[in-house]
Short mmCIF file of C-alpha atoms and ligand atoms in Angstrom, two decimals:
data_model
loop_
_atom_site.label_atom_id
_atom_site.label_comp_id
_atom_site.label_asym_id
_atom_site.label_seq_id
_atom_site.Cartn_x
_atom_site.Cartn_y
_atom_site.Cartn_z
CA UNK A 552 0.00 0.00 0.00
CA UNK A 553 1.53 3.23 -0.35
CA UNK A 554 2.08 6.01 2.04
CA UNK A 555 -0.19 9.12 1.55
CA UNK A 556 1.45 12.47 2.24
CA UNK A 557 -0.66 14.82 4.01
CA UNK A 558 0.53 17.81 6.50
CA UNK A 559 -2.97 18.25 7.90
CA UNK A 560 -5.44 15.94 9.82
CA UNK A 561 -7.87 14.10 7.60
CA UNK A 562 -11.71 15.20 8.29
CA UNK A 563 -15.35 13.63 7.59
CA UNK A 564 -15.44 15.67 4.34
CA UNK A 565 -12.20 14.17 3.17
CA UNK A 566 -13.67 10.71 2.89
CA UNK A 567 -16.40 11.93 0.72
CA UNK A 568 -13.63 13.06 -1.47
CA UNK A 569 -12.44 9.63 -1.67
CA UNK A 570 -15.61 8.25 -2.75
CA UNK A 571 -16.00 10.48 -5.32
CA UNK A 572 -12.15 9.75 -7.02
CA UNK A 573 -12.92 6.23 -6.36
CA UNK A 574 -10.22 5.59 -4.01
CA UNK A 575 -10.77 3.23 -1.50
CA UNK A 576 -11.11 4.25 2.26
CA UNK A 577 -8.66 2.43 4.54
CA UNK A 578 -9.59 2.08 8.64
CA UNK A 579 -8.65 -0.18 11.52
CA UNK A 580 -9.59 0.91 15.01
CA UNK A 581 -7.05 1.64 17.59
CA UNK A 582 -6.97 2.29 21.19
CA UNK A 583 -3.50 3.24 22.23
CA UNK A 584 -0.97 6.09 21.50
CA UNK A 585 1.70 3.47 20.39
CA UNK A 586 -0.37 1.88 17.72
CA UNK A 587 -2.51 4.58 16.82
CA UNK A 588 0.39 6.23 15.88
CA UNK A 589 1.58 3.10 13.59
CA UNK A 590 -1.60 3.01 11.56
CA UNK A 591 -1.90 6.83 11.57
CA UNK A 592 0.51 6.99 7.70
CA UNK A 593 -1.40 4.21 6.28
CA UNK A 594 -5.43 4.81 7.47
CA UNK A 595 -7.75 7.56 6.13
CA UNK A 596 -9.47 6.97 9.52
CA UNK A 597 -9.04 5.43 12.88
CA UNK A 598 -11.90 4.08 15.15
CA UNK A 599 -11.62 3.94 18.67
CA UNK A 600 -14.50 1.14 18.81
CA UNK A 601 -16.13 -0.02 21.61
CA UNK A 602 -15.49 -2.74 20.95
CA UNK A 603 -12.43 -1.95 23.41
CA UNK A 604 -14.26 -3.34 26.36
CA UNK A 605 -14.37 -6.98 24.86
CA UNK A 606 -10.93 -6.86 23.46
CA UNK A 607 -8.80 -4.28 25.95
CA UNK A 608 -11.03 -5.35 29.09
CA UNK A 609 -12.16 -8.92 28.16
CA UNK A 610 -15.55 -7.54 28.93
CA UNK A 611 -18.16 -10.59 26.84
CA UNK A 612 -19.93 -7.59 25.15
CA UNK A 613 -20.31 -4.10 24.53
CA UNK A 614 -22.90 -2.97 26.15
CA UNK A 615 -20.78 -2.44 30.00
CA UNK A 616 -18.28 0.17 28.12
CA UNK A 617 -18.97 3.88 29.35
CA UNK A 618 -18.70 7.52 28.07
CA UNK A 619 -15.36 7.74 29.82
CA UNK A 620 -13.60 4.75 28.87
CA UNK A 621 -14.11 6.07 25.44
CA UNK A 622 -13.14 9.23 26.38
CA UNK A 623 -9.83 8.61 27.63
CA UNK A 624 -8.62 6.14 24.95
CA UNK A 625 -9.61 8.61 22.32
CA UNK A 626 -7.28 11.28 24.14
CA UNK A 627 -4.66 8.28 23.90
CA UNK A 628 -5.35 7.52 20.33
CA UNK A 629 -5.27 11.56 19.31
CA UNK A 630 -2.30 11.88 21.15
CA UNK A 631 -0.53 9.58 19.29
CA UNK A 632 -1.83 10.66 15.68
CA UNK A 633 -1.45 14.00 13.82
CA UNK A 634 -3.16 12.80 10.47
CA UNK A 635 -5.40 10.54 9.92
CA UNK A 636 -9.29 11.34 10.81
CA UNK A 637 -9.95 9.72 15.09
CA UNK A 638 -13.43 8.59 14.81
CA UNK A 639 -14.98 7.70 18.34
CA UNK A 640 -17.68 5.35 18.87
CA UNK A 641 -20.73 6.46 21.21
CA UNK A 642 -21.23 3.84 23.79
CA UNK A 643 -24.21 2.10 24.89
CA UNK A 644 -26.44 4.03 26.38
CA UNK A 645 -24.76 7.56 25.51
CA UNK A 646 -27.38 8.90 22.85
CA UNK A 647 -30.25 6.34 22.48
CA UNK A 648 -32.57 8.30 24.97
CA UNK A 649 -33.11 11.29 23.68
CA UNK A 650 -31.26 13.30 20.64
CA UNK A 651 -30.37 15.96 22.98
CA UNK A 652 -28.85 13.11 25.02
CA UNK A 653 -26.71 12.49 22.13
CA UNK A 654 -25.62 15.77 21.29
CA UNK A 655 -24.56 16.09 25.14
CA UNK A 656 -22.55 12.93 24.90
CA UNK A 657 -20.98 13.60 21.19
CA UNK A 658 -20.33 17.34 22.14
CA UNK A 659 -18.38 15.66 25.40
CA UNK A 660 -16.41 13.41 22.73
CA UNK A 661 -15.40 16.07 20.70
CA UNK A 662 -14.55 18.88 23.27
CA UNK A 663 -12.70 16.38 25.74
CA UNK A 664 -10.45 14.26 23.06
CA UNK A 665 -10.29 16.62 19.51
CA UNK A 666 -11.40 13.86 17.79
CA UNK A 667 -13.16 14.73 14.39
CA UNK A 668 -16.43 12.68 14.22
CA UNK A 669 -18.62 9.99 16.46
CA UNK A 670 -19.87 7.32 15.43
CA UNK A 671 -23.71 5.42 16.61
CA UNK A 672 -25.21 2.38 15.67
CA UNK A 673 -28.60 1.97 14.48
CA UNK A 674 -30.26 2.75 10.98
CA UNK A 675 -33.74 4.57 10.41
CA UNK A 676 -34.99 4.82 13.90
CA UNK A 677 -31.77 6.93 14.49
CA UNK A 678 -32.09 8.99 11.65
CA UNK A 679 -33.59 12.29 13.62
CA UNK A 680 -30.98 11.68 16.01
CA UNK A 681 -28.07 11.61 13.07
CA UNK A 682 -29.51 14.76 11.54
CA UNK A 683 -29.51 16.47 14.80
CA UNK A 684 -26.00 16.27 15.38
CA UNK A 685 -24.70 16.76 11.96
CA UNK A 686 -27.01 19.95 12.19
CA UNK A 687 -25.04 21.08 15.08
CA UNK A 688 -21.52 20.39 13.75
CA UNK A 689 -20.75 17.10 15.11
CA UNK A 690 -19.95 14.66 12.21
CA UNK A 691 -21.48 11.52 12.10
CA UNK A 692 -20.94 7.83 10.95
CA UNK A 693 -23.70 5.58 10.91
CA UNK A 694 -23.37 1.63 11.42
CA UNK A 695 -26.09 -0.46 10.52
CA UNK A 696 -26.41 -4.51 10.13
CA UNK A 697 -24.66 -6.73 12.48
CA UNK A 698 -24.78 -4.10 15.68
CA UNK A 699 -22.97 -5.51 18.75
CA UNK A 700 -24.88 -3.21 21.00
CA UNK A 701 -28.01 -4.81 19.97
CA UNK A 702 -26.72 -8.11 21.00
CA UNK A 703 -30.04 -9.11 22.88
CA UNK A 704 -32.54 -7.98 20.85
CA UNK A 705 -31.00 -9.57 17.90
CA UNK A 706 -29.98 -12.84 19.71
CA UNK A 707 -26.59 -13.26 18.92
CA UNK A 708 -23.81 -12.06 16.85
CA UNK A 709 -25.48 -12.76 13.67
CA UNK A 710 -24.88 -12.20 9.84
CA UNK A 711 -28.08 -9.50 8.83
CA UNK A 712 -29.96 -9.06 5.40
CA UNK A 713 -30.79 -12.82 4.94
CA UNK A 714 -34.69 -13.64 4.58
CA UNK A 715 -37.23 -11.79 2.01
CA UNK A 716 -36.88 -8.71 4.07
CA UNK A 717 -33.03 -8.40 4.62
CA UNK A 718 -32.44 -5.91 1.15
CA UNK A 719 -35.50 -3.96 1.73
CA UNK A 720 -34.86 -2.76 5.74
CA UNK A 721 -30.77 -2.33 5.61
CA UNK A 722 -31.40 -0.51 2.28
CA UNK A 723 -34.07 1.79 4.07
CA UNK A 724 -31.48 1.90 7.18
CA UNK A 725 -28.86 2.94 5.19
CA UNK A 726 -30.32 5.56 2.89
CA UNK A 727 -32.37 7.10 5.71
CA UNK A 728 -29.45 7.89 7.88
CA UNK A 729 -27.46 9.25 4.59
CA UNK A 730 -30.37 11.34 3.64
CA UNK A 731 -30.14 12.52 7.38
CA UNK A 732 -25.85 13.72 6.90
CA UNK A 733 -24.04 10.89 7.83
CA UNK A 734 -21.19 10.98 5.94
CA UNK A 735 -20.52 7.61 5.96
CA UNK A 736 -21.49 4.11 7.03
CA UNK A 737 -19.83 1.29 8.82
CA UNK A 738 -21.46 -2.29 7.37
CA UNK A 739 -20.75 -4.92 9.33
CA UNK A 740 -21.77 -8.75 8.78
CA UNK A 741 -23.76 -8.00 6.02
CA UNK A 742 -24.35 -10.76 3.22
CA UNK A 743 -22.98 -9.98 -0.12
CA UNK A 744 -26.24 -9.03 -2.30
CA UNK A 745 -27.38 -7.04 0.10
CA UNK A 746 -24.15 -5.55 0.80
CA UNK A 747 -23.70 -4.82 -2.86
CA UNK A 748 -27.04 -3.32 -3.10
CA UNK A 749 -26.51 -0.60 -0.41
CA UNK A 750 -22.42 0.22 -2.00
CA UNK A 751 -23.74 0.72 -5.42
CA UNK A 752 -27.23 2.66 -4.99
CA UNK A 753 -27.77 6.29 -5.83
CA UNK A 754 -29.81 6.79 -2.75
CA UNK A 755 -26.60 6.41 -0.47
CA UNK A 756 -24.16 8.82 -1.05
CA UNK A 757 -22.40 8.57 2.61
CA UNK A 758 -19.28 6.29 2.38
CA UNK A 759 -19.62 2.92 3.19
CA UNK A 760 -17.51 0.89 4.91
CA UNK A 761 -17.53 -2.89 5.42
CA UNK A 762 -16.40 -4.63 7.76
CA UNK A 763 -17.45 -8.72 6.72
CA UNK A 764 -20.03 -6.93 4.54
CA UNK A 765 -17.99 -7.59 0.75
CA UNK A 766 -15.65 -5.49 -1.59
CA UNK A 767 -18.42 -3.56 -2.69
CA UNK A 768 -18.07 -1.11 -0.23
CA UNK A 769 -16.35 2.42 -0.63
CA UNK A 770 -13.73 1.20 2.03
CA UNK A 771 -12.99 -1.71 4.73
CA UNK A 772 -12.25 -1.45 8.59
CA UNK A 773 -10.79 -4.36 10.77
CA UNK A 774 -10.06 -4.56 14.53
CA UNK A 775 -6.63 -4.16 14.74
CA UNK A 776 -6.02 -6.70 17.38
CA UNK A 777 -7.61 -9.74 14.59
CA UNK A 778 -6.22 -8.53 11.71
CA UNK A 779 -2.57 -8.73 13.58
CA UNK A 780 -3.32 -12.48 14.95
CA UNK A 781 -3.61 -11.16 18.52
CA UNK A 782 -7.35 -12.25 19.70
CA UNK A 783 -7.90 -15.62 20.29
CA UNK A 784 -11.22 -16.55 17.85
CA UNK A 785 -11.73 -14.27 14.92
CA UNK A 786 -14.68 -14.26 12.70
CA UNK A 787 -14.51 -15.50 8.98
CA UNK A 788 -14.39 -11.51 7.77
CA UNK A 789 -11.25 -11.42 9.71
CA UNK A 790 -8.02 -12.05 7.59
CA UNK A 791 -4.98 -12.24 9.59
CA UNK A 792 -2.35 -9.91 8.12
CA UNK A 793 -0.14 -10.88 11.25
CA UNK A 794 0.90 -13.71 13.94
CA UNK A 795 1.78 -11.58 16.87
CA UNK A 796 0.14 -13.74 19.64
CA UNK A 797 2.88 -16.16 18.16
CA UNK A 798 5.37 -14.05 18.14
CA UNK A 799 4.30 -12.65 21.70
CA UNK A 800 4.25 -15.74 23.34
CA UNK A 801 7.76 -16.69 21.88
CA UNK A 802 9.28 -13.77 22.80
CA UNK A 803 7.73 -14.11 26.83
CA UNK A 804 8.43 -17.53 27.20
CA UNK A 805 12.53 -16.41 25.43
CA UNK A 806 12.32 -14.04 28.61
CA UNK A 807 11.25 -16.47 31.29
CA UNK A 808 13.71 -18.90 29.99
CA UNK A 809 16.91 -16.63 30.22
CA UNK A 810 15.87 -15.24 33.28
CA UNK A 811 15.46 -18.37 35.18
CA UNK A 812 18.66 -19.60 33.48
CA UNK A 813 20.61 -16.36 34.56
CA UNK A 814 21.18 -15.38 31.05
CA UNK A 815 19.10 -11.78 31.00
CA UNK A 816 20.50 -9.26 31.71
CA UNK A 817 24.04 -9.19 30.74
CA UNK A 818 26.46 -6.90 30.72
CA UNK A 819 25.42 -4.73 28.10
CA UNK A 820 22.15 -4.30 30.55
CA UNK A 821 23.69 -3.17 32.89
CA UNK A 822 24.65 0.15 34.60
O1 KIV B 915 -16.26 -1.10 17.97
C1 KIV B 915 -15.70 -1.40 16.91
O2 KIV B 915 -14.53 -1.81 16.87
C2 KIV B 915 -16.47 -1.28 15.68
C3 KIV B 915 -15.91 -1.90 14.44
C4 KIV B 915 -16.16 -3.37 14.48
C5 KIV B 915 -16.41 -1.29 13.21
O3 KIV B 915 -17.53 -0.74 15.69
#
């Protein structure tokens, strides 16, 4: 992949611009300084998920991360960054009460961390909440299908758009929360027709990105931690571009071993 050169931050707008050349968009999410700051040459955006309470906390969903843990690793992941776009996800609970809830909660996200947009999952029945912030100069990125936060209303982590109705209500998710200023749309564990259908129609011009939802979209996002090989079970979207739990563990158990055998340190450790 090559390297983009670009003195200022990336913003919401930008990945329009991408979309309309036809470039792809390029995301992982990110939680710390250090690797934020790895990704931040290569990605258009970075998302500081949620999706840090399952695989930073071990937490067995979503739904327990708050308004501060976001906050803080989102100061972390800016801090480490000077270019590409810091998206921050709005947690469970944050914005589904009222839209005035959610402007309170995004303005918090944007004031306390500099990051440039939010995101919220949730299609049509969000869109009055999506056009209220946008409104009010908070940008905003929709994701719709596979929703962890909905975990117990849909019954599972579960592939969406299959049955006679799949196309028809993701479609209407999707455009509605375009047509309300979302400038672009995570798609996650969506099957490929349907997937396809959303990318390529007129009605949705925000930017979508897949995540186990095809190549049709305008870009694709990963968890950093699968892609590198570092989470125990990944799903089949996940391709592993790394081994590091491999490598990790070889390089820990290398420690133990020379440190039990008296090996580590040696001189050149030593003051
Ligand atoms: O929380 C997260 O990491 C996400 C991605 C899976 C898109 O929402």
């Amino acid at each position: 992949m090559s390297q983009v050169v670009q003195s200022r931050r990336l913003r919401a707008v930008d990945l329009a611009k991408r979309k309309a050349a036809g470039e792809k968009i390029i995301a992982l999410t990110a939680y710390h300084a250090h690797t934020a700051g790895i990704l931040d040459a290569y990605c258009d955006f970075i998302l500081v998920g949620d999706s840090l309470g399952m695989v930073m906390h071990g937490m067995e969903s979503t739904l327990p991360v708050t308004l501060e843990m976001m906050i803080l690793q989102a100061q972390a992941v800016i801090r480490g960054t000077s270019r590409a776009l810091v998206v921050v996800d709005m947690p469970f609970g944050s914005y589904e009460a009222s839209r005035e809830q959610a402007f309170m909660s995004a303005a918090r996200i944007l004031k306390e961390t500099g990051a440039g947009a939010v995101k919220l999952e949730g299609g049509a029945r969000f869109a009055e909440t999506v056009a209220f912030l946008t409104q009010r100069g908070v940008p905003v990125m929709g994701h719709i299908g596979l929703t962890p936060q909905s975990i117990n209303t849909m019954g599972g982590f579960r592939v969406q758009g299959k049955g006679p109705d799949g196309e028809r209500i993701l479609l209407e998710d999707a455009r509605a929360i375009s047509e309300a200023g979302a400038f672009a749309i995570v798609m996650e564990g969506i099957v490929e027709p349907v997937a396809r259908a959303i990318a390529t129609s007129p009605q949705v011009t925000a930017a979508t990105i897949g995540i186990g939802a095809s190549s049709f979209c305008d870009g694709q996002i990963l968890v950093l931690e699968d892609m590198l090989g570092l989470s125990e079970r990944t799903p089949k979207f996940v391709k592993q571009f790394g081994s590091l739990r491999a490598h990790i563990e070889a390089a820990v158990k290398t420690y133990a071993d020379e440190v039990r055998a008296g090996r580590f340190p040696e001189d050149a450790h030593t003051y």
